[in-house]
XYZ file of C-alpha atoms in Angstrom:
585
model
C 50.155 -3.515 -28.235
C 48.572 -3.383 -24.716
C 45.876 -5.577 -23.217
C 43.947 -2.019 -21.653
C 42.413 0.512 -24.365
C 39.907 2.967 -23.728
C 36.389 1.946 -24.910
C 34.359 4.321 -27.190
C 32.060 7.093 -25.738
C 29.124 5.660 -27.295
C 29.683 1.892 -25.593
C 30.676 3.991 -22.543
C 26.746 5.751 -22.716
C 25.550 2.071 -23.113
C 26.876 0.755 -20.150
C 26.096 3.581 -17.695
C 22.519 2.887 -19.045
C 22.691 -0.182 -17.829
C 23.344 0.672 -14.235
C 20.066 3.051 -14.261
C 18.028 1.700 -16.950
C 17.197 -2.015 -16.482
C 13.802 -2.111 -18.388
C 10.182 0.029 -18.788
C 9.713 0.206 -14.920
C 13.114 1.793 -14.540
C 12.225 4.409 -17.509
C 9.223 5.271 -16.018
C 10.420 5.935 -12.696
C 13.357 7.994 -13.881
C 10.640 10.394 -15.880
C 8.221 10.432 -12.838
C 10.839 11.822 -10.498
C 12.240 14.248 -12.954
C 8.212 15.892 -13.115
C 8.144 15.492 -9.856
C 10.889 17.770 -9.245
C 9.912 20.021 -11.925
C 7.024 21.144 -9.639
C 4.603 19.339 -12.087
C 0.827 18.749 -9.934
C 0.017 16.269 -13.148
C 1.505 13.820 -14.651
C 0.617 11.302 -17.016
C 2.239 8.207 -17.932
C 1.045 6.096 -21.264
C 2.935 2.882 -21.871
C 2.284 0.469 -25.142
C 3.248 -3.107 -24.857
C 4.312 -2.803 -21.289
C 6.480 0.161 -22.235
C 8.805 -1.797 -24.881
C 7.321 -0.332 -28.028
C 6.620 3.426 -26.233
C 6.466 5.071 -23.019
C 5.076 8.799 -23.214
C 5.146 10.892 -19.894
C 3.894 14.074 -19.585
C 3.686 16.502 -16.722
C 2.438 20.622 -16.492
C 5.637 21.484 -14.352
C 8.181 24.770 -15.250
C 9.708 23.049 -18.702
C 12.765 23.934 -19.813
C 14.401 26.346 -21.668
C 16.061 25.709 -25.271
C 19.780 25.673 -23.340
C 18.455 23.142 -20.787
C 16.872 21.039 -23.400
C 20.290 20.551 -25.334
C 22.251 19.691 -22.041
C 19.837 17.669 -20.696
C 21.030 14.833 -22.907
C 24.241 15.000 -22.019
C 25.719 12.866 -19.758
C 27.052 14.067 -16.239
C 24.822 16.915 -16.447
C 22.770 17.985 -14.004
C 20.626 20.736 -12.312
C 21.298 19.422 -7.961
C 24.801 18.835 -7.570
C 27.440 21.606 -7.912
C 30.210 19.853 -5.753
C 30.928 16.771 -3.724
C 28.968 17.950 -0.436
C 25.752 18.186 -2.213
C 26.246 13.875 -2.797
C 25.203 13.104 0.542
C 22.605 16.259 1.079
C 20.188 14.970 -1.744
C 16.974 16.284 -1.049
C 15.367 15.740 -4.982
C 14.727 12.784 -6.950
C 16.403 14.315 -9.770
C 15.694 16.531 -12.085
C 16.447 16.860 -15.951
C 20.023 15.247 -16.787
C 20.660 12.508 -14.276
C 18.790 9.697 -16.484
C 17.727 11.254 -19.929
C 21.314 10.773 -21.340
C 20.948 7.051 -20.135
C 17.760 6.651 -21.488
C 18.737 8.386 -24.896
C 21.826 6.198 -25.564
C 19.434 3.113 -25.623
C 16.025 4.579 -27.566
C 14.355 6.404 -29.882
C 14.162 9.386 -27.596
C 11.229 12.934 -28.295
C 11.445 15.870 -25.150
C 9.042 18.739 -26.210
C 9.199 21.557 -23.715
C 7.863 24.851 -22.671
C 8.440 26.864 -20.036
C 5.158 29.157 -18.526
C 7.175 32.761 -19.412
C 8.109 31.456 -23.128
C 6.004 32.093 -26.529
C 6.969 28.996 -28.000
C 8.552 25.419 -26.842
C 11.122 23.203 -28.179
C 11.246 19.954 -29.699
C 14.634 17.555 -29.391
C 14.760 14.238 -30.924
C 17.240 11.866 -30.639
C 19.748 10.514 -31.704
C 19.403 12.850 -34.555
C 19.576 15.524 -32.175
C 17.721 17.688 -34.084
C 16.243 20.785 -32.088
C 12.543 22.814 -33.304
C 10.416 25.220 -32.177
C 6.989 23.829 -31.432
C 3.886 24.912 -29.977
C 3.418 22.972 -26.738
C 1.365 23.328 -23.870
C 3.057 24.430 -20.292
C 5.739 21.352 -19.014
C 7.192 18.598 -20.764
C 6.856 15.850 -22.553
C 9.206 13.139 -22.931
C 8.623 9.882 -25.440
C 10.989 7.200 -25.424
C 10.191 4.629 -28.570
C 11.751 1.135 -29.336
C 13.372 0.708 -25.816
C 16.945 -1.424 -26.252
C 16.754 -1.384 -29.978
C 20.440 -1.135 -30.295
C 21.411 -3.641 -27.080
C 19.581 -6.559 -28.253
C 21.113 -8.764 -25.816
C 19.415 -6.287 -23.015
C 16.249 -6.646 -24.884
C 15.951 -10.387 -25.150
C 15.905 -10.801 -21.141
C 12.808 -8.222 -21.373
C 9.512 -9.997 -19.808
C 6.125 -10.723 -21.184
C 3.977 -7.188 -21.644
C 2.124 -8.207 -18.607
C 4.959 -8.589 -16.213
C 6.420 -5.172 -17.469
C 3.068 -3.928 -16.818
C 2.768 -4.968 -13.359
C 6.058 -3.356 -12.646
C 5.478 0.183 -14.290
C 2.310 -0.211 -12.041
C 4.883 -0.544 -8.884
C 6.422 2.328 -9.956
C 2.930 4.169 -10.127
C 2.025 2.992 -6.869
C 4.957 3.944 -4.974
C 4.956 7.737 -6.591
C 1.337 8.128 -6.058
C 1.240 7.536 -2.624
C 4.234 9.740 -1.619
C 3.138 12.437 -3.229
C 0.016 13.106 -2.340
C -0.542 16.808 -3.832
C 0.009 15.853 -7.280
C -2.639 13.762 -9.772
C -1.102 11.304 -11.004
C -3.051 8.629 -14.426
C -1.484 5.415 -15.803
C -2.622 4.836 -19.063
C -2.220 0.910 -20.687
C -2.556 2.761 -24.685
C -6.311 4.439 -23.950
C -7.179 2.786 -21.255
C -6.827 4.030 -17.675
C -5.004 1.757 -15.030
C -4.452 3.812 -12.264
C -5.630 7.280 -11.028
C -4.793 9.063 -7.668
C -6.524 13.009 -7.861
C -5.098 15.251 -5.485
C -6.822 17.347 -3.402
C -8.627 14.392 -1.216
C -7.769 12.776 2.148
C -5.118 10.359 2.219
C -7.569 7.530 2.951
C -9.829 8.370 0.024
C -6.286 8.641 -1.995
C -5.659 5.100 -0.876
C -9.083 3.637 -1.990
C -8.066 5.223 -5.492
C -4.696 3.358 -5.846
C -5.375 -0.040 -3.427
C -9.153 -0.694 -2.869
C -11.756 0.574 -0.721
C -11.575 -2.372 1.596
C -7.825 -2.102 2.255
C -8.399 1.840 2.967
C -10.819 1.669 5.788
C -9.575 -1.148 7.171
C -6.187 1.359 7.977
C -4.481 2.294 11.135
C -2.911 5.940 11.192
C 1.074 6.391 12.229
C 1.963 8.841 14.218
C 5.585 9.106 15.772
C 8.546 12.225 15.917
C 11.206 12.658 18.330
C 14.713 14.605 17.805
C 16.161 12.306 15.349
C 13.163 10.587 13.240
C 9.811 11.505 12.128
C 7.443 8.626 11.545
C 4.102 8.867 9.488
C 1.774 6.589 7.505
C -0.649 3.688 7.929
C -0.473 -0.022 9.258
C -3.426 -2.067 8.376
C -5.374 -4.084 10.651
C -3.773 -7.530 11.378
C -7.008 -9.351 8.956
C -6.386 -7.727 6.630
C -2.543 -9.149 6.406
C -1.958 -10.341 2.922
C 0.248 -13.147 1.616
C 2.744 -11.021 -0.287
C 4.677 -7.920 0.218
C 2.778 -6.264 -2.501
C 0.832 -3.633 0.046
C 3.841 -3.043 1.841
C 5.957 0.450 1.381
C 8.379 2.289 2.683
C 9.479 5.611 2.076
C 12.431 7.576 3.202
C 12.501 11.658 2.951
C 9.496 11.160 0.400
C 11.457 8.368 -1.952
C 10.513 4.711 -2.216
C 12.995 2.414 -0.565
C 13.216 -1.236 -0.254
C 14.371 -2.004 3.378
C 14.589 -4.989 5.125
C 15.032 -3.159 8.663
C 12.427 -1.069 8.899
C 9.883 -3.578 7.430
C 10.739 -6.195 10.136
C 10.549 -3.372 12.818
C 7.320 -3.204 11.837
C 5.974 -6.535 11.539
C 7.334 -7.361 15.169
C 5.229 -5.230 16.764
C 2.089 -6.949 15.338
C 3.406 -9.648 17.803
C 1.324 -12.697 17.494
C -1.840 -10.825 15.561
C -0.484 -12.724 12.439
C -0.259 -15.849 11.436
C 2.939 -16.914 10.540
C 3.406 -16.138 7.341
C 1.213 -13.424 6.892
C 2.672 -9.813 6.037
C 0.831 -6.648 7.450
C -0.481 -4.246 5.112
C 2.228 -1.243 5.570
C 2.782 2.179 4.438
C 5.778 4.076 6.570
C 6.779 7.341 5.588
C 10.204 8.132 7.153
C 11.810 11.781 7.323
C 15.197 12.071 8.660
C 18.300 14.160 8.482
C 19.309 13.660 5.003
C 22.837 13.333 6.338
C 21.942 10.725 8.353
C 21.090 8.238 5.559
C 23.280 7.050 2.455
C 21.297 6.960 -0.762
C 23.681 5.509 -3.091
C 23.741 2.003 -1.557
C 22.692 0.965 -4.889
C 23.031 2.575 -8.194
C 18.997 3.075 -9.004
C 18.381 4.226 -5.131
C 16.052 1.060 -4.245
C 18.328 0.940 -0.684
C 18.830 3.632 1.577
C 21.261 3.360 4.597
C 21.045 4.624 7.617
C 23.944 5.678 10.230
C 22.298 4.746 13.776
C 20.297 1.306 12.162
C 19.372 0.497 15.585
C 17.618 3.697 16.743
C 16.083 3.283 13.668
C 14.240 -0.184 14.118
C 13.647 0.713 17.735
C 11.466 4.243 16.779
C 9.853 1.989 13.826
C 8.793 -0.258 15.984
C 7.454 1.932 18.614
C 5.385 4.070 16.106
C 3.462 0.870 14.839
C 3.242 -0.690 18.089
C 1.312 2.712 19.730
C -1.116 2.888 16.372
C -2.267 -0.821 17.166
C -2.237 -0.677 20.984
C -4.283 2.477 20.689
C -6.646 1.527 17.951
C -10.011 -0.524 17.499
C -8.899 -3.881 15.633
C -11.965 -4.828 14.768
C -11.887 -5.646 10.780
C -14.880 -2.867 9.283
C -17.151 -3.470 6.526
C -16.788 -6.692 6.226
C -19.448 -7.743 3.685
C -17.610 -5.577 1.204
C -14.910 -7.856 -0.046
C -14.070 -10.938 -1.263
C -10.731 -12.577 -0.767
C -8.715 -13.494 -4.120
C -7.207 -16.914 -4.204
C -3.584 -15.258 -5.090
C -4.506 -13.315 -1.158
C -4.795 -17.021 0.215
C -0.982 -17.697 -0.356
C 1.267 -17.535 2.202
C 5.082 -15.464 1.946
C 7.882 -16.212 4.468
C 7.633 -13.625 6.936
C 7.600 -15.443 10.581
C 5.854 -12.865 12.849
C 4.994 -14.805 15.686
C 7.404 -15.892 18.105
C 10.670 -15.211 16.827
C 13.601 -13.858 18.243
C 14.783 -10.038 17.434
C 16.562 -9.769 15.107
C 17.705 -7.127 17.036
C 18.311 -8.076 20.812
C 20.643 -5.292 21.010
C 17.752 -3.144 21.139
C 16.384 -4.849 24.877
C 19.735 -4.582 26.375
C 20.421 -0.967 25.211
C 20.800 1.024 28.870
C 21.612 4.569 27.473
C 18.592 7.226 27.393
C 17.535 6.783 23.165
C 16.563 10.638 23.510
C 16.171 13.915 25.524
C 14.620 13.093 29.284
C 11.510 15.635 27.968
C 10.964 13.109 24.741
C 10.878 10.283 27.330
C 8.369 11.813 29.208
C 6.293 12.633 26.530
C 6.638 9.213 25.454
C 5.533 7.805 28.613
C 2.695 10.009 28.815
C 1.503 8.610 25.143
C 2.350 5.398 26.770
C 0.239 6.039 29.824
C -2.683 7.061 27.198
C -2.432 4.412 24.805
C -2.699 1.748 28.044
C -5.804 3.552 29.416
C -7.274 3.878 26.074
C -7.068 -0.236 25.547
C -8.449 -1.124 28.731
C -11.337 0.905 28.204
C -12.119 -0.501 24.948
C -11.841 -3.595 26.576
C -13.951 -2.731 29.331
C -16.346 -0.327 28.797
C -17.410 -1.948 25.459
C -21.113 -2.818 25.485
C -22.597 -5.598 23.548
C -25.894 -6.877 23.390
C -26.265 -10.709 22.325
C -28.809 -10.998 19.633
C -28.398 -15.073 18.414
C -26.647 -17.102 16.914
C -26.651 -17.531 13.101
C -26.289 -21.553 11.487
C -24.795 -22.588 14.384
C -21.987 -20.607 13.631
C -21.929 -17.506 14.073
C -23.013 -15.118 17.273
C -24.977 -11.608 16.467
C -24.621 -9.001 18.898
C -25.600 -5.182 19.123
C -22.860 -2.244 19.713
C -22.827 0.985 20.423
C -21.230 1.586 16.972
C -23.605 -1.135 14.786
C -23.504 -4.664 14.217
C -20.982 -6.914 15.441
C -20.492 -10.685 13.649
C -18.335 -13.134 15.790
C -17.220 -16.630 14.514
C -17.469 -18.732 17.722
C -14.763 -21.191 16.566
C -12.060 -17.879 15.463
C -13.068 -16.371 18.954
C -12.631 -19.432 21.109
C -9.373 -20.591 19.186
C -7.652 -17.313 20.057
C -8.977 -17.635 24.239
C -7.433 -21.123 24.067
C -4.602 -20.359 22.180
C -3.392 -17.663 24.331
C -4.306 -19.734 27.093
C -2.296 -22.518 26.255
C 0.983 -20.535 24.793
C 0.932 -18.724 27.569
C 1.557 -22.133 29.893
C 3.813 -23.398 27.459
C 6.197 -20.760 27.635
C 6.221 -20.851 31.378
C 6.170 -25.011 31.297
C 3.139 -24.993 33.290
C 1.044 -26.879 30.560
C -1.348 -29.593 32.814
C -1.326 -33.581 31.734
C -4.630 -34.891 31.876
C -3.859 -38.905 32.520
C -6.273 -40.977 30.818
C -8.261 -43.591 31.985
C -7.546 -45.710 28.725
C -4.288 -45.694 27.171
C -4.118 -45.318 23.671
C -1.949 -47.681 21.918
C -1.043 -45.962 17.892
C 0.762 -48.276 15.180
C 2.621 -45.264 13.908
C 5.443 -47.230 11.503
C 8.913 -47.541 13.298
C 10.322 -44.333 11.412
C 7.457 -42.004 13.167
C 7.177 -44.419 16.480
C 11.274 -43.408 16.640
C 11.014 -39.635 15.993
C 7.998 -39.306 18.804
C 10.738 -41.088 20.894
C 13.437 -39.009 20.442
C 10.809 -36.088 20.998
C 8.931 -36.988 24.431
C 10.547 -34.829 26.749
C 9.598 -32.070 24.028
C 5.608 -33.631 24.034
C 5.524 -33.668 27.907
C 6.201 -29.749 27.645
C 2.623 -29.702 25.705
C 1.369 -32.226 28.280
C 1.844 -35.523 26.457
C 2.826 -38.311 27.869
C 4.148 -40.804 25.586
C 6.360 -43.702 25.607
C 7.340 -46.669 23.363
C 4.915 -49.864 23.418
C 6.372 -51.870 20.865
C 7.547 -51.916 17.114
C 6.755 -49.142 15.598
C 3.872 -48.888 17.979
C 3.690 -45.984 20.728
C 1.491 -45.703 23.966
C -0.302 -42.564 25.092
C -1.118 -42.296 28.693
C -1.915 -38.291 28.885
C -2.851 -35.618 27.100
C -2.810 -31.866 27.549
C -5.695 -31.224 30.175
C -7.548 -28.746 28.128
C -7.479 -31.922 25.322
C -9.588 -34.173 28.157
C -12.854 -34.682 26.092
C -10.600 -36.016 23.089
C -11.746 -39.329 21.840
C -9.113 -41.674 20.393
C -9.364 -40.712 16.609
C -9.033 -37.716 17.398
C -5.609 -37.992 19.782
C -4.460 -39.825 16.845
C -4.936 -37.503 14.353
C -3.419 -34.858 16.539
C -0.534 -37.225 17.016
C -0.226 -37.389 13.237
C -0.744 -33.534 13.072
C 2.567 -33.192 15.098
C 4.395 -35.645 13.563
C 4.361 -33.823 10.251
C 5.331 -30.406 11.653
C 8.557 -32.495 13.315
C 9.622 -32.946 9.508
C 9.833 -29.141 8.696
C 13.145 -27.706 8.387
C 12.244 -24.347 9.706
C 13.212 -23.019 12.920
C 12.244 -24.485 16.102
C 10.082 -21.526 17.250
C 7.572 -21.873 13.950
C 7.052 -25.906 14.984
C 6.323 -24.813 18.554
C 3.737 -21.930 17.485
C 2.531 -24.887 14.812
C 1.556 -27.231 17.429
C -0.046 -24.487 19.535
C -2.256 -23.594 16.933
C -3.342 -27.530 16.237
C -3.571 -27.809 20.527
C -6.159 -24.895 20.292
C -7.612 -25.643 16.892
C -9.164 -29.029 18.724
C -10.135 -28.077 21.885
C -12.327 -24.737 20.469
C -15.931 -24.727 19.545
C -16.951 -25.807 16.420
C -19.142 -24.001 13.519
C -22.498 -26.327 14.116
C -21.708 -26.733 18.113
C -25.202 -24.755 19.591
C -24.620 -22.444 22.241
C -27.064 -20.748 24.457
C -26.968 -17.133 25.275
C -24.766 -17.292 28.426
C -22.500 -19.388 26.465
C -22.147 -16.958 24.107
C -22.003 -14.455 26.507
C -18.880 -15.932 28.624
C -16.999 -16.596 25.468
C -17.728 -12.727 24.421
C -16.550 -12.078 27.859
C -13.022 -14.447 27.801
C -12.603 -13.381 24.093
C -11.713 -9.335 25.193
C -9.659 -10.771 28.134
C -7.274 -11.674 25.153
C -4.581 -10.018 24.837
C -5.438 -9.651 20.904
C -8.878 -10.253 20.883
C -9.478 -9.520 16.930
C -7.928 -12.428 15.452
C -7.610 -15.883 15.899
C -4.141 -17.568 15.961
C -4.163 -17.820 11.986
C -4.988 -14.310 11.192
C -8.517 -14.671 10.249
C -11.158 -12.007 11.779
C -12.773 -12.552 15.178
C -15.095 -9.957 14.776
C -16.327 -7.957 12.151
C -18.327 -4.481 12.733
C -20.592 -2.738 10.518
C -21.421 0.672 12.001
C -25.044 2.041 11.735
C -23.927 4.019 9.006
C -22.655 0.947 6.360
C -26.079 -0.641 7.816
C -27.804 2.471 6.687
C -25.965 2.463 2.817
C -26.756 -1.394 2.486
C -30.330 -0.659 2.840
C -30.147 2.229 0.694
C -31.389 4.796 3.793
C -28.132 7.057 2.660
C -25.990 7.975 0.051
């Protein structure tokens, strides 16, 4: 007998499931779509015991008739595709028959139907498939009970209900905020999770599914030219967060995971982040449909594109024009309160580091039509006038100076709040990076050397390093064993009493041992250079103190953070002053 033999049609349904169907969250977002494409404007999602024991989604879209109902089930049917061109024209997410024969071979699986022109619905249950008339409202219902009852193997490497949960809630998230005309409820058994109404602005529709403090702390996206269409929203560079939780992409109105377009992004916040800081991001993309390939993967999380590089470059352009353009200035700020899971840092690195796509610079053919590059440079034009009046023309009126550490000043718009040590770390900062890079950084010698018992491993790896320190205006040699002997410092450093050169000494000596690239340790030991030589919280200043570092601060070429991300300034226009003291609604 022969090694090959054709497997069963049921263990066949089983593992197809498993290409689609990979737990709750992938049930969930199979439904969505379908009531999405059934025209639905509600939909309704209840999941119980993070949608292992049921999930129930309901929608008021056009139903389906008894016919559809029975081949909905089945597998290979469908209601988009009629021959092999329409595989790479998808314009749906997919409507009834793509997924429901998945999700039936691995559940206890209830549709109940009705379509608006029909007396009566229908009721299928599976895997009885047993057919009824019912009385149902408009739409359909579909309830899928006991979720891998009959793969327990799939079953066991389910997650607690709470991680489900949080991943049905992705799901949520990403649907909501693509479709913006449709109402969309979460339900955790009776209680509400999430709700996005239709029929409001997209910022208000924001507050509903993030916060309120994400929402108006937003930058619109605006971008189109022959080949791409960019919209959405890039938040303000404080209110970066330390996972890529609040960032989303979308691609002809589906939810894609995409590594290119999300560093296209983040590079053109430049060095408005700390390191490893992501930017709040939602980029809705809407391209030739035959210009992208959808079945990268089999659940549609990666979507490829045929020109990658035109791409990143228009990506990049549309987020860099929303912040050059816009007021960075972090609003509302006594509204919120950071988390301690917003404190932790990811990995993205978006200071200093090289493209990822250098092509890009080098790339000497016209990227569109002469008339889009004019237009372009006209926005261009715009954008550059509109920044150096904001720098310019921006009126402030110092008021004080609050505990020693923070300055008070009047605007045209409200309030402004500056943190004198945030403001004068970013003037030095830029100051010194930008002397660094062009190895112009001044040596201040000292009058007193200062001899540091460092340990021979440390004393050796400053060694190896000097030519390095004398780029950031050390000068350093070997004195002895294990000892070393500093003779300079960086000029802006010349008030620096020994303790202190020491523990900036030991400061760089740590960063040395990190493994990651060279460009992080650089930007590292930037920050520390700046960090010491700014103005402390406690350090009194007098009003034209406070009024040259106002001044110097929106010389910067990012004025609204400071080299680790954290506001500079913080506004609160007349009208948030006006709520807090109860004057309006």
């Amino acid at each position: 007998m022969g090694q090959i033999k054709k497997l069963p049609e049921e263990l066949v349904a089983k593992i197809a499931a498993g290409e689609v169907i990979e737990r709750p969250a992938s049930v969930v977002k199979e439904l969505v779509e379908n009531s999405i494409d059934a025209k639905a404007d509600k939909i309704s999602v209840v999941v119980k015991n993070g949608g292992k024991d049921e999930i129930r989604v309901s929608d008021n879209g056009i139903g389906m008739s008894k016919n559809d109902l029975e081949l909905s089930i089945e597998r290979h049917a469908t209601s988009k595709i009629n021959n092999e061109e329409d595989l790479y024209e998808i314009k749906t997410l997919g409507f009834r028959g793509e997924a429901l024969a998945s999700i039936a071979s691995v559940s206890n699986l209830s549709i109940i139907t009705k379509k608006a022109d029909e007396n009566t619905g229908f009721r299928l249950q599976y895997p009885e498939y047993k057919i009824e008339e019912v009385a149902a409202p408009n739409g359909t219902t579909v309830i899928v009970k006991d979720l891998f009852y009959n793969t327990p193997a799939r079953k066991k490497y389910l997650k607690s209900e709470a991680t489900e949960l949080n991943r049905i809630m992705d799901i949520m998230i990403d649907v909501a905020l693509a479709n913006k005309e449709i109402e969309f409820r979460l339900y955790k058994d009776k209680t509400l999770l999430l709700q996005a109404p239709k029929g409001i602005d997209d910022i208000s529709r924001i507050s509903y599914i993030y916060n309120d403090y994400i929402a108006k702390n937003l930058i619109p996206i605006h971008f189109e030219n022959e080949f791409i269409k960019i919209e959405g929203y890039a938040g303000k560079p404080t209110v970066a967060r330390g996972s890529s939780d609040y960032q989303r992409v979308f691609v002809n109105n589906r939810a894609v995971k995409s590594k290119l377009i999300i560093d296209a992004a983040t590079e053109a916040y430049q060095a408005m982040l700390f390191l490893k800081r992501k930017p709040v991001l939602i980029i809705k993309i809407y391209i030739d449909p035959r210009r992208i390939d959808v079945n990268v993967h089999p659940t549609k999380k990666e979507v490829r594109f045929d020109n990658e590089q035109l791409v990143y470059f228009s990506v990049h352009e549309a987020v860099k024009n929303a912040l050059d353009k816009s007021n960075l200035i972090e609003k509302g700020g006594f509204s919120y309160s950071f988390h301690k899971k917003d404190r932790s840092f990811g990995k993205n690195n978006a200071m200093g580091q090289k493209a990822k796509y250098p092509m890009l610079k080098e790339y000497n053919r016209p990227l569109y039509a002469s008339s889009v590059n004019e237009e372009n440079q006209e926005m261009k034009d715009e954008i550059d006038r509109t920044v150096e009046e904001k720098k310019s023309a921006k009126k402030y009126r110092i008021l004080g100076q609050i505990h020693k550490t923070y300055i008070v000043a009047e605007s045209d718009e409200g309030l402004v709040i500056i943190d004198q040590h945030a403001a004068h770390e970013r003037i030095n900062y830029e100051k010194v990076r930008r002397e660094f890079y062009n190895a112009k950084v001044e040596s201040q010698m000292l009058i007193k050397s200062v001899v540091l018992n460092l340990g021979i491993p440390k004393a050796e790896m400053l060694n190896e390093r000097k030519d390095y320190l004398k780029r950031l205006g050390f000068e350093i040699n070997e004195f002895g064993k294990g000892e070393i002997i500093v003779r300079g410092i960086p000029s802006i450093l010349k008030s620096m009493k020994e303790d202190e050169i020491s523990s900036i000494i030991e400061e760089m000596i740590e960063s040395f041992k990190d493994k990651k690239p060279q460009q992080f340790i650089d930007e590292r030991n930037l920050y520390t250079i700046a960090c010491r030589m700014s103005i402390k919280a406690g350090d009194e200043l007098n009003i034209m103190q406070m009024k040259d570092l106002m001044e110097r601060l929106f010389k910067c070429e990012n004025a609204f953070t400071c080299p680790h991300g954290r506001p500079t300034i913080i506004e609160l226009s007349e009208a948030e002053l006006e709520k807090l003291f109860k004057r309006r609604a």
